[in-house]
Tab-separated table of C-alpha atoms in Angstrom:
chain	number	residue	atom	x	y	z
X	1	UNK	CA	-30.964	-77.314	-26.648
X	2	UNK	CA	-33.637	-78.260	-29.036
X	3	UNK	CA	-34.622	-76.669	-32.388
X	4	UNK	CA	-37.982	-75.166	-30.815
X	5	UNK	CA	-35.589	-73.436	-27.987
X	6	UNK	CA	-32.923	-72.491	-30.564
X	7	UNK	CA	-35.656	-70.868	-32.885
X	8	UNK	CA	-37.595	-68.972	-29.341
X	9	UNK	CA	-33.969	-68.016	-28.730
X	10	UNK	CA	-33.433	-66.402	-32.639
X	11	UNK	CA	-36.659	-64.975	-32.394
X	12	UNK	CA	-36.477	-63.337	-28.471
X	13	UNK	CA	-32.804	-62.268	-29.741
X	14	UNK	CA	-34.823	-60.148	-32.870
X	15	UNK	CA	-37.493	-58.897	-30.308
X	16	UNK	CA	-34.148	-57.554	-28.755
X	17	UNK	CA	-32.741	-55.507	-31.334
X	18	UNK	CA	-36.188	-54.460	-32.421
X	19	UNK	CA	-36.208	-53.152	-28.768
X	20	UNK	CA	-39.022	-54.805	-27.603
X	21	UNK	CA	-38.062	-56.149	-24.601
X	22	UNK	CA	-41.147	-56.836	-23.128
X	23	UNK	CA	-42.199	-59.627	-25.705
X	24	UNK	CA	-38.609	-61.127	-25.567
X	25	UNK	CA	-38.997	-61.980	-21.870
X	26	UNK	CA	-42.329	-63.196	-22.287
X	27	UNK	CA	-41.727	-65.760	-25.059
X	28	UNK	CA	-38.350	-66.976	-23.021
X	29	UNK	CA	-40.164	-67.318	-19.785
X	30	UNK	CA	-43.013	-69.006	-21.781
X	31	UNK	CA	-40.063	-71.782	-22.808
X	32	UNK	CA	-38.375	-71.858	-19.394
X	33	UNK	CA	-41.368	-73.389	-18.025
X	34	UNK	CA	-40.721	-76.349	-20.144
X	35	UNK	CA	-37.055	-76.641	-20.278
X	36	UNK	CA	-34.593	-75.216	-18.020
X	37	UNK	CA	-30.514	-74.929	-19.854
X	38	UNK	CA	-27.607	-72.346	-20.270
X	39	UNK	CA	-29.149	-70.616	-23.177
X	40	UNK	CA	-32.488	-69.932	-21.976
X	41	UNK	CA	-31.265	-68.617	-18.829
X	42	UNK	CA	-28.453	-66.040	-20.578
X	43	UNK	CA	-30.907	-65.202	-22.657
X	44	UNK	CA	-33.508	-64.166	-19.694
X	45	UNK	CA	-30.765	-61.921	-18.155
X	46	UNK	CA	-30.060	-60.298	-21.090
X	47	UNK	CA	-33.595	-59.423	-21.173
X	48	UNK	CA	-34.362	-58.542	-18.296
X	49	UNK	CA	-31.083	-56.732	-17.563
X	50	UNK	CA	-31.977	-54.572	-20.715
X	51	UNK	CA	-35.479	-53.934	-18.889
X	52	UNK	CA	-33.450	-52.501	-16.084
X	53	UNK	CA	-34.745	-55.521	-14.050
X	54	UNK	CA	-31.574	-56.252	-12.072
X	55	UNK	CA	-32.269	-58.439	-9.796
X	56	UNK	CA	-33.931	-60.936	-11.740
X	57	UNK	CA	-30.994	-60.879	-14.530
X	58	UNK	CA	-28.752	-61.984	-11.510
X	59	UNK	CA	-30.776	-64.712	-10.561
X	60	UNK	CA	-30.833	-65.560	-14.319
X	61	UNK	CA	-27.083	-65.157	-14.899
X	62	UNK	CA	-26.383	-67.221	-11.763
X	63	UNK	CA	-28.632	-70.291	-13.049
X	64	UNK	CA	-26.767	-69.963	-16.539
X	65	UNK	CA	-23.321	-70.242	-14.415
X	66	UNK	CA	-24.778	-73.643	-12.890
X	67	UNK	CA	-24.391	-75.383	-16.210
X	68	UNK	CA	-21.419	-73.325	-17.540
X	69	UNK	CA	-19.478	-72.490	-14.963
X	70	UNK	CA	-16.143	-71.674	-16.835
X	71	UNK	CA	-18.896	-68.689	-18.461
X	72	UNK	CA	-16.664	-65.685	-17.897
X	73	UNK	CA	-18.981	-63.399	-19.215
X	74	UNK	CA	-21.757	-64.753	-17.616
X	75	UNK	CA	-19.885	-64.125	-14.159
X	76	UNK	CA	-19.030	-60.444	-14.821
X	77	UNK	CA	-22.573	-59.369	-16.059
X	78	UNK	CA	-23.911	-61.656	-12.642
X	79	UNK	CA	-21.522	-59.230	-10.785
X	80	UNK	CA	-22.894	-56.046	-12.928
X	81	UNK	CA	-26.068	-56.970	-12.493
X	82	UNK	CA	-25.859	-57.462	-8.688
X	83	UNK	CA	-24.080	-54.759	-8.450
X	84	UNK	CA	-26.605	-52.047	-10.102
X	85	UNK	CA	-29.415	-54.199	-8.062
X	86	UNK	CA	-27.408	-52.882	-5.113
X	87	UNK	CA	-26.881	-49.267	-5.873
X	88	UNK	CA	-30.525	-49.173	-7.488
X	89	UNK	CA	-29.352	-47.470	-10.019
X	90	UNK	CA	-32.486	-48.289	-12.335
X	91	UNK	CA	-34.340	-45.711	-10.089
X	92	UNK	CA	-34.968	-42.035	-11.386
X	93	UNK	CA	-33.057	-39.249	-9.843
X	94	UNK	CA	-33.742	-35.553	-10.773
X	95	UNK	CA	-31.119	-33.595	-11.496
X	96	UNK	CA	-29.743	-31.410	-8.512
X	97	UNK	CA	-31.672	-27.915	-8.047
X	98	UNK	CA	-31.114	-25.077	-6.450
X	99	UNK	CA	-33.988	-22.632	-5.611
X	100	UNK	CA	-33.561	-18.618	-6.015
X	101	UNK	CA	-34.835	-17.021	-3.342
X	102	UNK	CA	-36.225	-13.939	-5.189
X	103	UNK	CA	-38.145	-16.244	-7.516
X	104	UNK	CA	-39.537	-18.046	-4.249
X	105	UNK	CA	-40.818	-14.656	-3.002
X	106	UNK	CA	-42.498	-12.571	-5.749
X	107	UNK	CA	-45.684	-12.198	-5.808
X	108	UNK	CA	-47.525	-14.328	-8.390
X	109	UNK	CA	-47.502	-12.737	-12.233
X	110	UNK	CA	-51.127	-13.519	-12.955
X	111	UNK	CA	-54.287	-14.971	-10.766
X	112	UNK	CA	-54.457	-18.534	-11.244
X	113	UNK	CA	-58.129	-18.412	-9.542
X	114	UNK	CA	-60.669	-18.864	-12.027
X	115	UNK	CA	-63.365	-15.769	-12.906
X	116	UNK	CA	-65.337	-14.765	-9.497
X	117	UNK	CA	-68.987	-15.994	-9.439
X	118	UNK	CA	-72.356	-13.918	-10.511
X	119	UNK	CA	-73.182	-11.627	-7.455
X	120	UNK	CA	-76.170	-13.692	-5.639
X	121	UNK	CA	-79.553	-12.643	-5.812
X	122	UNK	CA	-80.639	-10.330	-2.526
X	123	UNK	CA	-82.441	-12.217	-0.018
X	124	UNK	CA	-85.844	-11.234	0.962
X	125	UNK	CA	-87.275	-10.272	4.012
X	126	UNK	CA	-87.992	-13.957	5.486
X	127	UNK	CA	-85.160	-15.320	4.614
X	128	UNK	CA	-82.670	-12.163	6.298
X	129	UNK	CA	-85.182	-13.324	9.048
X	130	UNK	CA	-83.695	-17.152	9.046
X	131	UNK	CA	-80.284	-15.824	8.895
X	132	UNK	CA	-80.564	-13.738	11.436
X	133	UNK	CA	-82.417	-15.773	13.642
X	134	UNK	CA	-79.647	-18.649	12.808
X	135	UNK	CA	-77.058	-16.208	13.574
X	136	UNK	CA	-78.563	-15.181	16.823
X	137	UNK	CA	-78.780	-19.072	17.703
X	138	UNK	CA	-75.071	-19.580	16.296
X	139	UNK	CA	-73.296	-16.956	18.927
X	140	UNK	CA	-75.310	-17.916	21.904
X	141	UNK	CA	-74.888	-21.394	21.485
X	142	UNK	CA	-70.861	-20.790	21.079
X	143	UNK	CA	-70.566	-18.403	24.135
X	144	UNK	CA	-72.412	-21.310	26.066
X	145	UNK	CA	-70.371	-24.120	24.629
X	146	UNK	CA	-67.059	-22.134	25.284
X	147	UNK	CA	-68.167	-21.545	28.644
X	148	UNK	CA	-68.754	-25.217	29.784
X	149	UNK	CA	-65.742	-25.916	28.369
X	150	UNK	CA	-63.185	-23.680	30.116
X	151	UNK	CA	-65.472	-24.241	33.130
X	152	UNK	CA	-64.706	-28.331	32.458
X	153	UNK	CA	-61.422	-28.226	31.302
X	154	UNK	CA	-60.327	-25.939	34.409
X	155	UNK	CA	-61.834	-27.221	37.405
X	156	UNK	CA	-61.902	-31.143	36.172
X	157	UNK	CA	-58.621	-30.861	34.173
X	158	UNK	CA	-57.653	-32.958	31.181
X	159	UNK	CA	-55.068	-34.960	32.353
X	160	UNK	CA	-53.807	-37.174	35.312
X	161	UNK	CA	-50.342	-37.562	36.968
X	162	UNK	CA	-48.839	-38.377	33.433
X	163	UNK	CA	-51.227	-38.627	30.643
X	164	UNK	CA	-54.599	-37.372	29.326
X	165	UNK	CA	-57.823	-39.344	30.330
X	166	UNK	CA	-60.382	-37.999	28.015
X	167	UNK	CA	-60.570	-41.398	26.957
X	168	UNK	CA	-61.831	-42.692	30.130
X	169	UNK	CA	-64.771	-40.565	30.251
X	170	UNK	CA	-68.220	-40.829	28.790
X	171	UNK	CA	-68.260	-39.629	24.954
X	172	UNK	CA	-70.258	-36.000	25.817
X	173	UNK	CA	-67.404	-35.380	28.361
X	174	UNK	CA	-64.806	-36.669	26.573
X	175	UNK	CA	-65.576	-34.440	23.690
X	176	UNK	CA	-65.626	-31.386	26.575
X	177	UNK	CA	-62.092	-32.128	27.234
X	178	UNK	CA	-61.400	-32.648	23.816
X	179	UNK	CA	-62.394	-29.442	22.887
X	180	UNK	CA	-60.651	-27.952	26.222
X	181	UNK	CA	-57.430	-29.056	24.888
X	182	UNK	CA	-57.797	-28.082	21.446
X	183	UNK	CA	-58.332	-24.442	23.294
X	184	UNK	CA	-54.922	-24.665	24.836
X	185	UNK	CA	-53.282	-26.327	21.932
X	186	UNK	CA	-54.906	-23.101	20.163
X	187	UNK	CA	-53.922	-20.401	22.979
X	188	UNK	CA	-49.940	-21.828	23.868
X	189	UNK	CA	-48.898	-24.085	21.411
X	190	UNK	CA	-49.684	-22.856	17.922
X	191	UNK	CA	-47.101	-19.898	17.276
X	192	UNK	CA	-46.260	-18.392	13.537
X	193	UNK	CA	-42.688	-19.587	12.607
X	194	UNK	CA	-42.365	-15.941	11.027
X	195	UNK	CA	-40.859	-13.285	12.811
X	196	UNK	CA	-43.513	-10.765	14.370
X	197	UNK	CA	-44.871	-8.041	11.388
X	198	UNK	CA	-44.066	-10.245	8.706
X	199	UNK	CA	-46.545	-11.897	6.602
X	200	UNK	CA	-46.392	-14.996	5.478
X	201	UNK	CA	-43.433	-16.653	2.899
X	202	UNK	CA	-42.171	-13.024	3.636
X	203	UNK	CA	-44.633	-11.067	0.991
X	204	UNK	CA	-44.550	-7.467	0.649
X	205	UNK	CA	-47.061	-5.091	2.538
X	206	UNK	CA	-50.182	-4.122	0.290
X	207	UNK	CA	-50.641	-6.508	-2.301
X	208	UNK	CA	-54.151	-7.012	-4.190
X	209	UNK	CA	-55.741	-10.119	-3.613
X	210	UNK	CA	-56.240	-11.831	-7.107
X	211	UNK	CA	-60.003	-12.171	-8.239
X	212	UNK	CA	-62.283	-13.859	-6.964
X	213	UNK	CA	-60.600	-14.062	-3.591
X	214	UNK	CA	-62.544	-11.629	-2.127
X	215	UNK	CA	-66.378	-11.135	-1.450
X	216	UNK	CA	-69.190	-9.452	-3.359
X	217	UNK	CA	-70.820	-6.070	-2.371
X	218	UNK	CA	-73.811	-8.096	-2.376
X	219	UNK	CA	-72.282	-11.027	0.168
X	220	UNK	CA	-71.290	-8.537	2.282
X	221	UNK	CA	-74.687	-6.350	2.391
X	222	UNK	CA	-76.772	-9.807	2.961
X	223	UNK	CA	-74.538	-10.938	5.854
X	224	UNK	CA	-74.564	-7.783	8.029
X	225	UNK	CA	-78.224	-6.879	7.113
């Protein structure tokens, strides 16, 4: 080993204790590109071993061992070092938690919703006119839609011996069957995992709905005028 590597070597060791391991691996890996021996390599796996970079301190170790083989150090920090590689043992685990179920269930102590917005400004007479008119529209266009499809979806059916085949129709009947078997998925499959009565996560009958959460007097007076 040379005085340049000897004095990288000093230096990376300070960067060490100073706990700045991240400069220490740079300047050795800067020197390893010129010069490959024992020391570099030992020192690399120290480094990167302190980094919690296990695998590469084995591969390290194990290219130190090639030139000292009699290294019994060496050997039993290569086996360390494979060995926490293994067990990943540089990854974060939280701490084991068990959740009370009383604590799960209460009812929130304050809204977390932010401040309900200003009450908007009534409508006038054209535009209740629009939104009724768009309304109007809305419902007979979805009673017509609904009936074409449950008058598709039952008489053409969604499926063949095995499969569906929406696929292998044309896109405006495709989406017909599409919408068919959303319909059924909706009607047979879709069932509340809570028994019948009980609301949901189990909350108590009655509680106020934080602000904000519900609608304005003047929402509700613009939608069903």
């Amino acid at each position: 080993m040379n005085t340049v590597t000897t004095a990288i070597c000093a230096e990376a060791r300070r960067a060490l204790e100073n706990r700045n391991v991240t400069a220490a691996i740079a300047m050795l890996e800067a020197e390893l590109n010129g010069q490959a021996d024992a020391t570099l390599h030992s020192a690399l796996a120290v480094s990167y071993f302190q980094n919690e970079q296990y695998e590469l301190a084995a591969e390290h170790y194990a290219a130190a061992l090639k030139f000292e083989p009699q290294n019994s150090d060496w050997r039993d920090m290569l086996a360390v070092a494979q060995a926490n590689a293994m067990a990943a043992v540089h990854v974060f685990v939280p701490e084991l938690h068990y959740f009370d179920r009383e604590q799960l269930l209460a009812p929130p102590e304050k809204p977390t919703l932010p401040a309900p917005l200003l009450s908007p400004a009534y409508p006038g007479l054209s535009t209740r006119f629009r939104i009724a008119l768009g309304n109007g529209l809305g419902v007979l266009i979805t009673v017509g839609m609904h009936a074409a499809t449950q008058l598709w979806g039952r008489f053409v059916g969604y499926r063949d011996a095995i499969w569906t085949n929406w696929y292998l129709r044309p896109m405006k009947l495709a989406i017909l069957t599409l919408a068919y078997m959303r319909d059924q998925l909706n009607a047979h499959n879709l069932k509340s995992s809570y028994p019948t009565g009980t609301l949901t996560a189990f909350q108590a009958e009655g509680l106020p709905p934080p602000p904000g959460t519900t609608p304005s007097n003047a929402l509700l007076r613009m939608q069903h005028s």
